[in-house]
Structures are given as C-alpha cells and as structure tokens.
Coordinates of C-alpha atoms and ligand atoms in Angstrom, one line a residue:
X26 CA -55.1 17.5 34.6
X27 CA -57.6 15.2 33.4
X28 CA -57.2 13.6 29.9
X29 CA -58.8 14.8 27.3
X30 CA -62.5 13.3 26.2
X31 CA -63.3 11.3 23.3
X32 CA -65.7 13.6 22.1
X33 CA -62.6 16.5 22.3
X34 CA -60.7 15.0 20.3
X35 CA -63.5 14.0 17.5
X36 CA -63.8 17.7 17.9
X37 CA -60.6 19.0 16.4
X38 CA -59.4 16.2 14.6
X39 CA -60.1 16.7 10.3
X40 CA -59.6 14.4 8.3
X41 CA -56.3 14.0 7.0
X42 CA -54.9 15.7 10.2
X43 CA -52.9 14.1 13.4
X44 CA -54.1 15.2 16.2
X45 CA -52.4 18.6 17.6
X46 CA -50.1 18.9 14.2
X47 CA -51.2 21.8 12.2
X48 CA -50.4 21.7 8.2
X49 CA -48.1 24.3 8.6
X50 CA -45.5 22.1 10.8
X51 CA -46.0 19.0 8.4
X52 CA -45.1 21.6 5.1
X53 CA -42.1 22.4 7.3
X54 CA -41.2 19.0 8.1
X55 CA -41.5 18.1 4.4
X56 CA -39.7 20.9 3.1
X57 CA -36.3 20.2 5.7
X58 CA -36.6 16.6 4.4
X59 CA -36.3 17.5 1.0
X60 CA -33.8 19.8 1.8
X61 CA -31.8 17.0 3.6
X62 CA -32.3 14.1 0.8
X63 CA -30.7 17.0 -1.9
X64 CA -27.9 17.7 0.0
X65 CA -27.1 14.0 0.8
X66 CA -27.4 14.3 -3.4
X67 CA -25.0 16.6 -3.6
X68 CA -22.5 15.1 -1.0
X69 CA -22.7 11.8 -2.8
X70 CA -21.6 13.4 -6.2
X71 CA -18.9 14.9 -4.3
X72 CA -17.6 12.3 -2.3
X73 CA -17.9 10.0 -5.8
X74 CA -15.8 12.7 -7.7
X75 CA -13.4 12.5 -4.3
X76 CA -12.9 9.0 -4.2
X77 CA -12.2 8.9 -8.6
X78 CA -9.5 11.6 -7.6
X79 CA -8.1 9.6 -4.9
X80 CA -8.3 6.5 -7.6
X81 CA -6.3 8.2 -9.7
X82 CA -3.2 9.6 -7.9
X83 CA -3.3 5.9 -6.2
X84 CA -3.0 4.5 -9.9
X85 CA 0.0 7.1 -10.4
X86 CA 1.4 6.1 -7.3
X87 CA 1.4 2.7 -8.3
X88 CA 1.9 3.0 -11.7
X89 CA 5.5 5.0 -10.2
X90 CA 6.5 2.5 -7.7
X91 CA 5.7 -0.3 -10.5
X92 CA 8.1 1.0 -12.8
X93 CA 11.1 2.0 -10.7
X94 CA 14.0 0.1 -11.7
X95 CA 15.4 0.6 -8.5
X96 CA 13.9 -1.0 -5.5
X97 CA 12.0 0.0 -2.3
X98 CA 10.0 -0.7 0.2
X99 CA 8.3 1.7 3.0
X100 CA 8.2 0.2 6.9
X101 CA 7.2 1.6 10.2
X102 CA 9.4 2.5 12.7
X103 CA 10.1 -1.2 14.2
X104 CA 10.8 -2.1 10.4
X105 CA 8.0 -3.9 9.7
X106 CA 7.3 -3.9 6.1
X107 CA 4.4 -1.8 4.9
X108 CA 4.5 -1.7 1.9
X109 CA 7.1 -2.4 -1.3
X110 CA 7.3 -2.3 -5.4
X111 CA 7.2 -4.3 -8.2
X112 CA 11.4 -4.3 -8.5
X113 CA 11.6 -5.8 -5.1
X114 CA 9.4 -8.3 -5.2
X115 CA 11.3 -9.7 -8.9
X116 CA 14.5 -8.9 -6.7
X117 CA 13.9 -11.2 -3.7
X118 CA 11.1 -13.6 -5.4
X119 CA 8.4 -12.7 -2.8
X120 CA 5.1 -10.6 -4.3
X121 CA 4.3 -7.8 -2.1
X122 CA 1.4 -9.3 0.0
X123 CA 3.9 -12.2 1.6
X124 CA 6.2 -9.0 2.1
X125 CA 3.5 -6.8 3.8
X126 CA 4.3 -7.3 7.9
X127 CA 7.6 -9.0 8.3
X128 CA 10.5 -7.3 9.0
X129 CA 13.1 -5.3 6.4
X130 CA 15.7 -7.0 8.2
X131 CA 14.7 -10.7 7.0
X132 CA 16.1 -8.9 3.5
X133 CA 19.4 -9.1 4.2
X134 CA 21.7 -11.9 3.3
X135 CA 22.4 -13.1 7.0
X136 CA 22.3 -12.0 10.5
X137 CA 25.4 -10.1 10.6
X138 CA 24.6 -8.3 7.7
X139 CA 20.7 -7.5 9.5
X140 CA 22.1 -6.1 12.2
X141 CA 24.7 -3.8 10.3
X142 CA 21.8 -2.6 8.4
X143 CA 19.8 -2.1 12.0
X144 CA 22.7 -0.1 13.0
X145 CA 23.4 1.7 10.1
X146 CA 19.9 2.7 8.8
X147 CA 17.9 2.8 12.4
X148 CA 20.9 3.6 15.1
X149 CA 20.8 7.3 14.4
X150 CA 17.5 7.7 14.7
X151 CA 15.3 9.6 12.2
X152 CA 18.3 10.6 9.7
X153 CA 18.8 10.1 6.2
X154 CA 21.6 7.6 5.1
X155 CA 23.4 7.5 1.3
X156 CA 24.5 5.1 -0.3
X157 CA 25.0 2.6 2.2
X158 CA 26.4 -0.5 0.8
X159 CA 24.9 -3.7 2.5
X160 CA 24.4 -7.3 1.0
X161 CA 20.5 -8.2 0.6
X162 CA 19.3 -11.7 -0.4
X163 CA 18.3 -12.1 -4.2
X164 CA 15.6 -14.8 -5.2
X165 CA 18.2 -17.1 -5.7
X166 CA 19.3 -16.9 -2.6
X167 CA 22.6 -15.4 -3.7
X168 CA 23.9 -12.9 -2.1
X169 CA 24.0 -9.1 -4.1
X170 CA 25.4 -6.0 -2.8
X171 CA 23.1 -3.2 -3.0
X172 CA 23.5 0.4 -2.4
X173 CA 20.4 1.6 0.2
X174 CA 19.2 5.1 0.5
X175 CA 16.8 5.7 3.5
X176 CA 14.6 8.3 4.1
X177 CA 12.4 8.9 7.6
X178 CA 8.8 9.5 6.7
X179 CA 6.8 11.7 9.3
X180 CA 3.5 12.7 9.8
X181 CA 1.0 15.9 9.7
X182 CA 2.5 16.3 13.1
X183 CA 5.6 15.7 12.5
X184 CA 5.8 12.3 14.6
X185 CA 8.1 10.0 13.3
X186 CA 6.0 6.9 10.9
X187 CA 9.5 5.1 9.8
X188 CA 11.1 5.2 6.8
X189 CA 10.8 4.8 2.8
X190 CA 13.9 2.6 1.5
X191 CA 15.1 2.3 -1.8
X192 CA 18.2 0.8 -3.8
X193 CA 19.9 -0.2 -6.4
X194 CA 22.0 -3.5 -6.9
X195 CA 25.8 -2.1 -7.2
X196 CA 26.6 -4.7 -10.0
X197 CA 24.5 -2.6 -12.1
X198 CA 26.2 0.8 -10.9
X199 CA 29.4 -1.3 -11.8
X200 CA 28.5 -2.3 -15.1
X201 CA 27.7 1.1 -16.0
X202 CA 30.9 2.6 -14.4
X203 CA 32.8 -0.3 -16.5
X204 CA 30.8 1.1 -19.6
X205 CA 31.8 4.3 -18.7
X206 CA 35.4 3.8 -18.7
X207 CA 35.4 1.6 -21.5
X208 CA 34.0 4.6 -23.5
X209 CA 36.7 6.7 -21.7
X210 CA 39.7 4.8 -22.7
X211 CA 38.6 4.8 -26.2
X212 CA 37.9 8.5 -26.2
X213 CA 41.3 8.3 -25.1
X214 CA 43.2 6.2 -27.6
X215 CA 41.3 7.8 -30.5
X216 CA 42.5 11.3 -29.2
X217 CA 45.9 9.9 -28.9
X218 CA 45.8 8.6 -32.6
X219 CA 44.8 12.3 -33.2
X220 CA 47.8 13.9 -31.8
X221 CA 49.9 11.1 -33.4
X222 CA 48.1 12.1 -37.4
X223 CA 48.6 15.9 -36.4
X224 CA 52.2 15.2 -35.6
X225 CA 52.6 13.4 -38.1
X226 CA 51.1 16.4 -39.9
X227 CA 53.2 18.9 -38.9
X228 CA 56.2 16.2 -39.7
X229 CA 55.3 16.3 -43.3
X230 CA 54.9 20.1 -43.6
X231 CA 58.2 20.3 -42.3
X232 CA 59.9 17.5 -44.3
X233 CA 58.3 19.4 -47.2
X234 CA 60.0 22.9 -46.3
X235 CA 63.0 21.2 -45.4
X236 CA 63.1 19.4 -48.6
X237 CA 62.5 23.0 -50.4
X238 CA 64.9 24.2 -48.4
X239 CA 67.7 22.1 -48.7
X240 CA 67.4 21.6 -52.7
X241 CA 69.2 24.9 -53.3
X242 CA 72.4 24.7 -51.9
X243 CA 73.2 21.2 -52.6
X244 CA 72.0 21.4 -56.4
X245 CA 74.8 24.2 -56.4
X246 CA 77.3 22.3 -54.7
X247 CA 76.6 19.3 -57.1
X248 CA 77.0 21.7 -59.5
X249 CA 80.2 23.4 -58.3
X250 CA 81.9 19.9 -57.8
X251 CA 81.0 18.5 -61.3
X252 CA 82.6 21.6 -62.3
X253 CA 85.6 20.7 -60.0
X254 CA 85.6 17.4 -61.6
X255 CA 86.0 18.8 -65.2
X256 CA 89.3 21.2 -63.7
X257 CA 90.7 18.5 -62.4
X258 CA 91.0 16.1 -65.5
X259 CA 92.0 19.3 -67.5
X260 CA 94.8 20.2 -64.4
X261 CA 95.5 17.0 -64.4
X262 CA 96.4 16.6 -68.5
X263 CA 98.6 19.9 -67.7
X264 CA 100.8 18.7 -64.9
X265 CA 100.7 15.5 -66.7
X266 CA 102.5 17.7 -69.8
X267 CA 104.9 19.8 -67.2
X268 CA 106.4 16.6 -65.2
X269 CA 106.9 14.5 -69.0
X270 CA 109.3 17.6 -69.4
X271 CA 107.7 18.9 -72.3
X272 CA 109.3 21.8 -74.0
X273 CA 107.8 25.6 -72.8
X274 CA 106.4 25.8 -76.1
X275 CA 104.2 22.3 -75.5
X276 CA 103.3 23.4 -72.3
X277 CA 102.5 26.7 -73.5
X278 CA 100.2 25.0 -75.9
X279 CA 98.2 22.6 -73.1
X280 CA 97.9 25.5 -71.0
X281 CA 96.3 27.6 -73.5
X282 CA 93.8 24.5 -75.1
X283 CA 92.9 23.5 -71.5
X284 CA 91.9 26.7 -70.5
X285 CA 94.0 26.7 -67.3
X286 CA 94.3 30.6 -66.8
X287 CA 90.0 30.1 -66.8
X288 CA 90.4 27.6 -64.3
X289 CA 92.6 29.1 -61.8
X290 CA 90.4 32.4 -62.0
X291 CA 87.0 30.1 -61.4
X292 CA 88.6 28.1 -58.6
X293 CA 88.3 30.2 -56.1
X294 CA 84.7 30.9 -56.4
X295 CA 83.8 27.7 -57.1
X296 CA 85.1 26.7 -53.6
X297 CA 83.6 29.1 -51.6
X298 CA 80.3 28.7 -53.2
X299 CA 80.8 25.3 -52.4
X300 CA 81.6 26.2 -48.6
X301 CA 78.8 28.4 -48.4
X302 CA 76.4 26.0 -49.3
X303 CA 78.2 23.3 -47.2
X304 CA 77.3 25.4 -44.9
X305 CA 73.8 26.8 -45.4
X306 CA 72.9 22.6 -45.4
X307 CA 74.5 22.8 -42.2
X308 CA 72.6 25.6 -40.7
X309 CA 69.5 24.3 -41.8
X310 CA 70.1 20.4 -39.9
X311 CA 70.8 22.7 -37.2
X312 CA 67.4 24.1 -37.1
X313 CA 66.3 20.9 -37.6
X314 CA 68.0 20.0 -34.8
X315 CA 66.4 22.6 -33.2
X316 CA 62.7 21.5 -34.0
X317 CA 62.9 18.5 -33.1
X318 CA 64.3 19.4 -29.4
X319 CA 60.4 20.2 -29.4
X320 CA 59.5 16.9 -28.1
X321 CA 61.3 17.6 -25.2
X322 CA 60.2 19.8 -22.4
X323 CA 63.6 20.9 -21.0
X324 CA 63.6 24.1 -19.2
X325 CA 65.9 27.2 -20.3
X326 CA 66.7 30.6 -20.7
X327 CA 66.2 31.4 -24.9
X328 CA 64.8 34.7 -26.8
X329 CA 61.8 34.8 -28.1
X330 CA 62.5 37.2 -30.6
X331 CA 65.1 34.2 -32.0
X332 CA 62.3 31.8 -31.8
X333 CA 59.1 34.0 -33.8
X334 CA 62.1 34.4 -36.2
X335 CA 62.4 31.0 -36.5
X336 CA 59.1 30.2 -36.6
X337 CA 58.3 32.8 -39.8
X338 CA 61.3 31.0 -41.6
X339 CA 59.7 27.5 -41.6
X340 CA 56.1 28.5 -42.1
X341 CA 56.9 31.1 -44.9
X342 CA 58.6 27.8 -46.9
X343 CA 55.1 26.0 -47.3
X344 CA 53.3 29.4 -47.4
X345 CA 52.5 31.3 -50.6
X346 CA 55.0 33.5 -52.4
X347 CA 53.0 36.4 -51.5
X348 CA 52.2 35.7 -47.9
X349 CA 54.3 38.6 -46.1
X350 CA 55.0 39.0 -42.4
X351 CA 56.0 41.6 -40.7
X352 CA 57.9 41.9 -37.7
X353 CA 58.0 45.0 -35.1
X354 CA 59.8 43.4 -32.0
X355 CA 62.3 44.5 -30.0
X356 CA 65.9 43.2 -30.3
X357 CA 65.6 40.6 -27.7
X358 CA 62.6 39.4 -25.4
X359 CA 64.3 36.9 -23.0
X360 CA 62.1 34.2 -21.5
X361 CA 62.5 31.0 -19.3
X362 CA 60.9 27.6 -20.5
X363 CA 61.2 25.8 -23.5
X364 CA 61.8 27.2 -26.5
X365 CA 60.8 23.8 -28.7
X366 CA 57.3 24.2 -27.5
X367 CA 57.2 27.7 -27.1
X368 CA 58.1 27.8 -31.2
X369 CA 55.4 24.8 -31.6
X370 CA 52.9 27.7 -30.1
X371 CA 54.1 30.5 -32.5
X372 CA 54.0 28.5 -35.4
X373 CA 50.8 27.0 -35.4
X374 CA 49.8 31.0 -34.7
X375 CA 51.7 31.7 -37.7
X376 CA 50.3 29.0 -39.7
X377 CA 46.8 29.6 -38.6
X378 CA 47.0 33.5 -39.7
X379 CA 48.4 32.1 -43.1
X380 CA 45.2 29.9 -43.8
X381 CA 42.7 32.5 -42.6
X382 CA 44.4 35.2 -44.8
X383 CA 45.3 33.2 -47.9
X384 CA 41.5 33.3 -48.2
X385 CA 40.8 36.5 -49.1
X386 CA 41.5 38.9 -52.7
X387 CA 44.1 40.8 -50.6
X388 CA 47.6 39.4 -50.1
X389 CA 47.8 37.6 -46.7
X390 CA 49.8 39.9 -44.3
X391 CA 50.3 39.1 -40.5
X392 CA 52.3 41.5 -38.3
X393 CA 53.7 40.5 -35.4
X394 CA 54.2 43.3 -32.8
X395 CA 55.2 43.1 -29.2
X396 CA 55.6 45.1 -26.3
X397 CA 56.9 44.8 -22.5
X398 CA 55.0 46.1 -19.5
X399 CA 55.5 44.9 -15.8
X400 CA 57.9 42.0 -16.1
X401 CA 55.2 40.4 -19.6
X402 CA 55.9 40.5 -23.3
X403 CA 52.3 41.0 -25.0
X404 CA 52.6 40.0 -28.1
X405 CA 50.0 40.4 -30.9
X406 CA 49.4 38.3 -34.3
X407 CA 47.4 40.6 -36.5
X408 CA 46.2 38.8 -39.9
X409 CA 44.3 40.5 -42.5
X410 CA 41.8 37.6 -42.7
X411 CA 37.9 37.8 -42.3
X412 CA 38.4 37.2 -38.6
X413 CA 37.2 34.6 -36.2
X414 CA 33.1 34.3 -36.3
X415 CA 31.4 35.4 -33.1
X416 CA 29.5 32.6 -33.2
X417 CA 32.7 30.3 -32.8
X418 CA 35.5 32.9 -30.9
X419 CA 34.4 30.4 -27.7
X420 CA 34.8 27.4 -29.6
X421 CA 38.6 27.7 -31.3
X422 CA 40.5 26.9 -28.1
X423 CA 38.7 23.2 -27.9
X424 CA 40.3 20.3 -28.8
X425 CA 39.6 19.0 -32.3
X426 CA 37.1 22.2 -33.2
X427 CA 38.6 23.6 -36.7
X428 CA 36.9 24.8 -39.6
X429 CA 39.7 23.6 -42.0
X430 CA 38.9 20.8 -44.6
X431 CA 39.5 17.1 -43.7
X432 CA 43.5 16.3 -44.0
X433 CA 44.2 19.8 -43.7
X434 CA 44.0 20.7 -39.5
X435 CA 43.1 18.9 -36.8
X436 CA 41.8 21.4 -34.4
X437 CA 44.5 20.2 -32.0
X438 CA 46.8 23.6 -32.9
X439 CA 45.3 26.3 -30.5
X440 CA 43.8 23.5 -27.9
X441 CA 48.1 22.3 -27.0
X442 CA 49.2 25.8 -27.3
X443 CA 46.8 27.1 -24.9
X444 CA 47.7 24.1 -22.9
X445 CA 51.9 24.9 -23.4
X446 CA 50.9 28.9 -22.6
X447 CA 49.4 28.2 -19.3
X448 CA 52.3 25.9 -18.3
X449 CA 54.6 28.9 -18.6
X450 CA 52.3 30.9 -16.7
X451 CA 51.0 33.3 -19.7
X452 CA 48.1 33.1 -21.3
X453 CA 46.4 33.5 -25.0
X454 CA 43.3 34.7 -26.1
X455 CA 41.8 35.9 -29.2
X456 CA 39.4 38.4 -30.6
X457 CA 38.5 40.3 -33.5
X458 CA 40.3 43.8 -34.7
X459 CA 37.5 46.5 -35.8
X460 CA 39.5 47.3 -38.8
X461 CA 38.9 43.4 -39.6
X462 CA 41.2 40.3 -39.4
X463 CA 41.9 38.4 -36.4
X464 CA 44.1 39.3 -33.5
X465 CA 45.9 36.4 -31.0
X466 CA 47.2 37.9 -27.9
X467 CA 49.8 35.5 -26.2
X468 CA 51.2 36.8 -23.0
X469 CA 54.4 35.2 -21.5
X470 CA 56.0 36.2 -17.9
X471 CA 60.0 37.7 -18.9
X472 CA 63.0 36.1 -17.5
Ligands
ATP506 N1 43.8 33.9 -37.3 C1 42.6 33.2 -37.5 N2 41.6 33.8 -38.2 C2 40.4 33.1 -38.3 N3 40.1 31.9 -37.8 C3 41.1 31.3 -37.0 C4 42.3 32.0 -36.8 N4 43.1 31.1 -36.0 C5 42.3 30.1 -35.7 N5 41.1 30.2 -36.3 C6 40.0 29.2 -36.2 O1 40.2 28.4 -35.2 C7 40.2 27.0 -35.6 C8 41.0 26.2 -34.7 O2 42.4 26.5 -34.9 P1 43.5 25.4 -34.5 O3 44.8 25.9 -34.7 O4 43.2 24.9 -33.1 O5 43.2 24.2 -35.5 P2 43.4 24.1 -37.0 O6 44.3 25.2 -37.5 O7 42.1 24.1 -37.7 O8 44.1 22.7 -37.2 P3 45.7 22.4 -36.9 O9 46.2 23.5 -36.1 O10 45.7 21.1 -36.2 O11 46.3 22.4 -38.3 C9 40.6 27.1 -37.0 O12 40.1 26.0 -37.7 C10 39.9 28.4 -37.5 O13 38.5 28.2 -37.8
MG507 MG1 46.1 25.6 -36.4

C-alpha cells in the first residue's frame, strides 16, 4: 500500500489534532492519567502513615530492649551477632555497631568456656535452654558468671533464623537471694522473740494464779503455827509448874490461868488444818510440776478429761469471779501424746472464750461438751461471746493475727495449737453457733 499523500493528510488534520487520534481517545488518555496520579496520591499517604506505624513499634522495640536490665543479643544460626541491647553493650564495653557481625562466642570469658556455650546453647539444635550458667567477659575483662536463657527464633515458614539470648549476671541473682535470706532470718529472730514474750506471757499469768493460789493455805498455816507457838510457851509454863513439884492446888491453878483444857481441845485441829494446807501447797507444786512438763514433748498415755479439768482450774484463777464453765464430759477420754501441750491447747481455748465473753452484759459462760464416735473425741468450746467476725474466721489460725490490745495476746495461741493438734493427728476448726457465741471444734484420735 502506497503511503499516504501530503495533500491527505492536510486533509484531515485540524488544528490542534495528531494525525489519526480523535479527541475522544486523548479525553480518555487524560482521564486514566489523572486517575493514575490520584491513586499514586493516595498510596503515598498510605505508605507515609505505614512507615510512621512501623517508626513507632521500632521506637518501642528499642525503647524495650534499651531498658532491659538484663542483657541480650539476637544472632543467626552460625551465631553471628545481629543485633544486641543497651545492657550488653555497658556489660562487655562494646556499643552495638562493633557488636553487629562477630560471633556470640567471642563473649565468653575464654575458649573453653565458648565452646561449652556452643554445646550447650547450639548442640541440640533449635531448643530452648534455662538458666544455663556460663562465664562471659565483662568490660573489664573480668570474668562474671551469667545465667543465659536462649530462645530459637523462626520464620513465617517456620525455617529456623537462630536464636534471641538473654541473661542476667548471677551476682545480682546472689545479692538478691542474700537480701532475701537476710530478711528471712530476721523474720525469724523477731518471731522467735515473739514466742519467747508470749511465753513469757503465759509465765506471768500463771505465776499470778499460782501466787493467788498458794496465798491461802500458807496464810492459814502461818496462822495455825503462830497459834502453835502461843500453846507451846503456855504448855511449856505448865509442865514447867508439874516437874518443880508444885502442889495439885498450884498446878490446878496454872492449868486453869493458861487455858490448857482450851489448848488441848484446839490442838487437834490446829494440826490438821495445818496438814491440810501442807498439803493443798503440795498439790498445787505438783501441778506446777505438771505445767511445766509442757516444754517437753514426751509421748504418753493421759486422760483428757484430767487435763480440760486442769486447764479450767488455772484459767478460772486469773478469770473473773463470775466467769462460769461448764463441763459435760464423760468420765475419762484416754488419749496418746502429750498431755503438757495438749493442756497448752485447751487452755489458750479456755482463755480465748474468757476474753471474748467477758465482753459482753451477760456473764461469760463456756461449756465444754464432748462426745466419742469412731475411735475420735469431738469436743466442743461453746462461749457466749459475740462470736468470731466472718470477715476474720479465715484469719484467727495465723500466726500473730489477734484482735486483743497490745500486751494483752500475741496471736501466737490458736496458730501453735493448730500446729500441736495436727501433730497428734486431730484437727481444730472454728465457726460461729446460730444461737450466737463462738464454737471451737478440736478433734483428737482415742487411744
Ligand atoms: N472464742 C472466740 N470468740 C471470738 N473471737 C475469738 C475466739 N477465739 C479466738 N478469737 C479471735 O482469734 C484471735 C486469735 O486468737 P489467738 O488465741 O491465736 O490469739 P490471742 O488470743 O489474740 O493472743 P494469745 O493467745 O497469744 O494471748 C483473737 O485475737 C480473737 O480475735
Ligand atoms: Mg489466745
């Protein structure tokens, strides 16, 4: 086909117009460009928003790694360092771009120590390893155990990348272990000075009841031997009359003035009174005797019933006059253990029932009632106080918890019993009666 002419072309070209382009296709053309330049608007605005999202998690990141106390690094799977934080560049005194492509193993302290770490961190392939304790080289060049914790890194596919390391120096997880059992030690010295006051406590309110105690009897004994005394200077001036061989009338005389007849009727009872309070003093060291076997954990068959008995004697001394307890136990309730600590649990339930009760208008009562079934003695301390609040029935078992003034409990009382009740295999609980007043349940396996 032959070109076209000259004069063609003049033909259908306007002015303003390419040759064989209508307007139509130009409009088009113009219209996709614009179309194209707004979207490129639009991805720009996106991409920028992107890339100030991806600017800000990478300044969390960092601001995260930066202020880990402990340290870490993140290497590929040869080792080679990729990248590491602000705590292990102050650690080893190299910043983080000298750091960047050498290998994790030039952190150790010396070759042997590199290639423990190479067979403890890489030898079982992609696993994680705890607290692996290897020494690493400080910036001083000294060198500081550290405990490493690896972790394999992988990615979208799940193809191994390496690892992210991280530990801490173990002088520092010493130091706070050290601070730790410091803080321990004096926990326990100042809970052993505790027990000491409490016993000490206890000691007093004893010594005071035994004081109380022992004051009656031996006033009347003084008092019967002063008595004594008098008879026998008065005997005395008789027989003294009798063997100077007075007449029967003289001696009549002295017997009458000295009141001998009197004497020899009050003798007597003077005597036995004096016995008997001999030997109520007597009884009561024995008891004494008794108590303080508590100390001692020895290991026997006793009674219980002998024991709450004993218990209600000692408290009742230091209680007040109208604190009444009453007792429905059988005759005997034979048990194996020790009865010093056994006695130590009944009377701090004793006691506590006397506080709580003394506190209301009503005159404290406790009644202590116990009954056998299966080879255990239940037995229940009902007071007629307000009863434990629910907010602290958890709480009264705990060492050192008491609501009682300062001076006047320690809170140790229901935290050793419980601890005495388990060791004979029984147990103790409390709760709250609906008629009102607390109730103490201690179980105890017979004999
Ligand atoms: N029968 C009871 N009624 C009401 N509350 C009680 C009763 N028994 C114990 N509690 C509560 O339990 C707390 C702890 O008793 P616990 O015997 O352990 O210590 P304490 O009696 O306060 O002191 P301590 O026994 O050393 O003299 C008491 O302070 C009291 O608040
Ligand atoms: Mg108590």
């Amino acid at each position: 086909m032959s070109p076209p002419s000259d004069d063609a072309l003049r033909h259908t070209a306007h002015p303003g117009e390419i040759v064989g382009v209508s307007e139509d296709v130009w409009m088009e053309v113009i219209d996709k460009m614009d179309q194209v330049y707004s979207d490129l608007l639009q991805y720009e605005v996106a991409l920028e928003q992107k890339n100030a999202k991806l600017e800000e998690s990478q300044q969390f990141i960092l601001s995260v790694l930066t202020s880990m106390s402990d340290i870490m690094l993140v290497c590929d799977r040869h080792g080679i360092i990729q990248d590491a934080n602000r705590s292990l560049e102050a650690f080893c005194g190299r910043g983080v771009d000298a750091l960047r492509g050498t290998s994790l193993f030039e952190l150790f302290v010396d070759p042997l120590a590199a290639e423990e770490a190479r067979r403890r961190l890489f030898g079982q392939g992609a696993k994680e390893v705890h607290d692996c304790e290897l020494p690493l080289r400080a910036r001083d060049g000294s060198a500081v155990p550290v405990s490493l914790n690896c972790t394999p890194r992988f990615n979208a596919v799940g193809k191994s990348l390496g690892m992210v390391m991280t530990g801490r120096p173990v002088g520092e997880l010493r130091r706070a272990y050290q601070a730790l059992h410091e803080a321990h030690e004096d926990l326990k010295r100042t809970q052993q000075q505790l027990l000491h006051a409490e016993k000490m406590a206890s000691l007093g309110r004893l010594v005071a009841g035994v004081a109380h105690e022992l004051n009656n009897p031996i006033s009347f004994v003084l008092g019967n031997v002063h008595a004594l005394q008098r008879y026998a200077g008065r005997l005395a001036g008789y027989l003294g009359t009798i063997h100077r061989g007075a007449d029967a009338e003289e001696v009549e005389a002295a017997r009458r003035s000295l009141r001998i007849d009197r004497i020899l009727d009050d003798l007597p009872s003077l005597i036995e009174g004096t016995i008997e309070g001999a030997e109520r003093t007597r009884a009561i060291v024995d008891g004494l005797k008794r108590f303080s076997a508590m100390d001692r954990d020895e290991v026997e068959d006793f009674d219980l019933v002998e024991v709450v008995e004993r218990a209600v004697r000692w408290v009742c001394k230091t209680a007040r006059e109208d604190f009444r307890v009453e007792l429905a136990l059988p005759p005997r309730i034979a048990l194996r253990g020790s009865p010093g600590r056994i006695q130590q649990v009944v009377t701090n339930l004793i006691e506590n029932a006397r506080d709580a009760a003394s506190a209301g208008e009503a005159p404290p009562t406790l009644r202590i009632s116990a009954s056998l079934d299966a080879g255990r003695v239940r037995m229940c301390f009902d007071d007629n106080g307000p009863g434990v609040p629910a907010e602290i029935l958890g709480r009264i078992f705990d060492p050192f918890f008491t609501t009682k003034p300062v001076g006047k409990g320690t809170g140790l009382g229901l935290s050793i019993s419980y601890g005495i009740v388990e060791r004979h295999g029984g147990t103790l609980a409390a709760e709250n009666r609906p008629e009102g007043g607390a109730r103490l349940v201690l179980t105890l396996p017979e004999a």
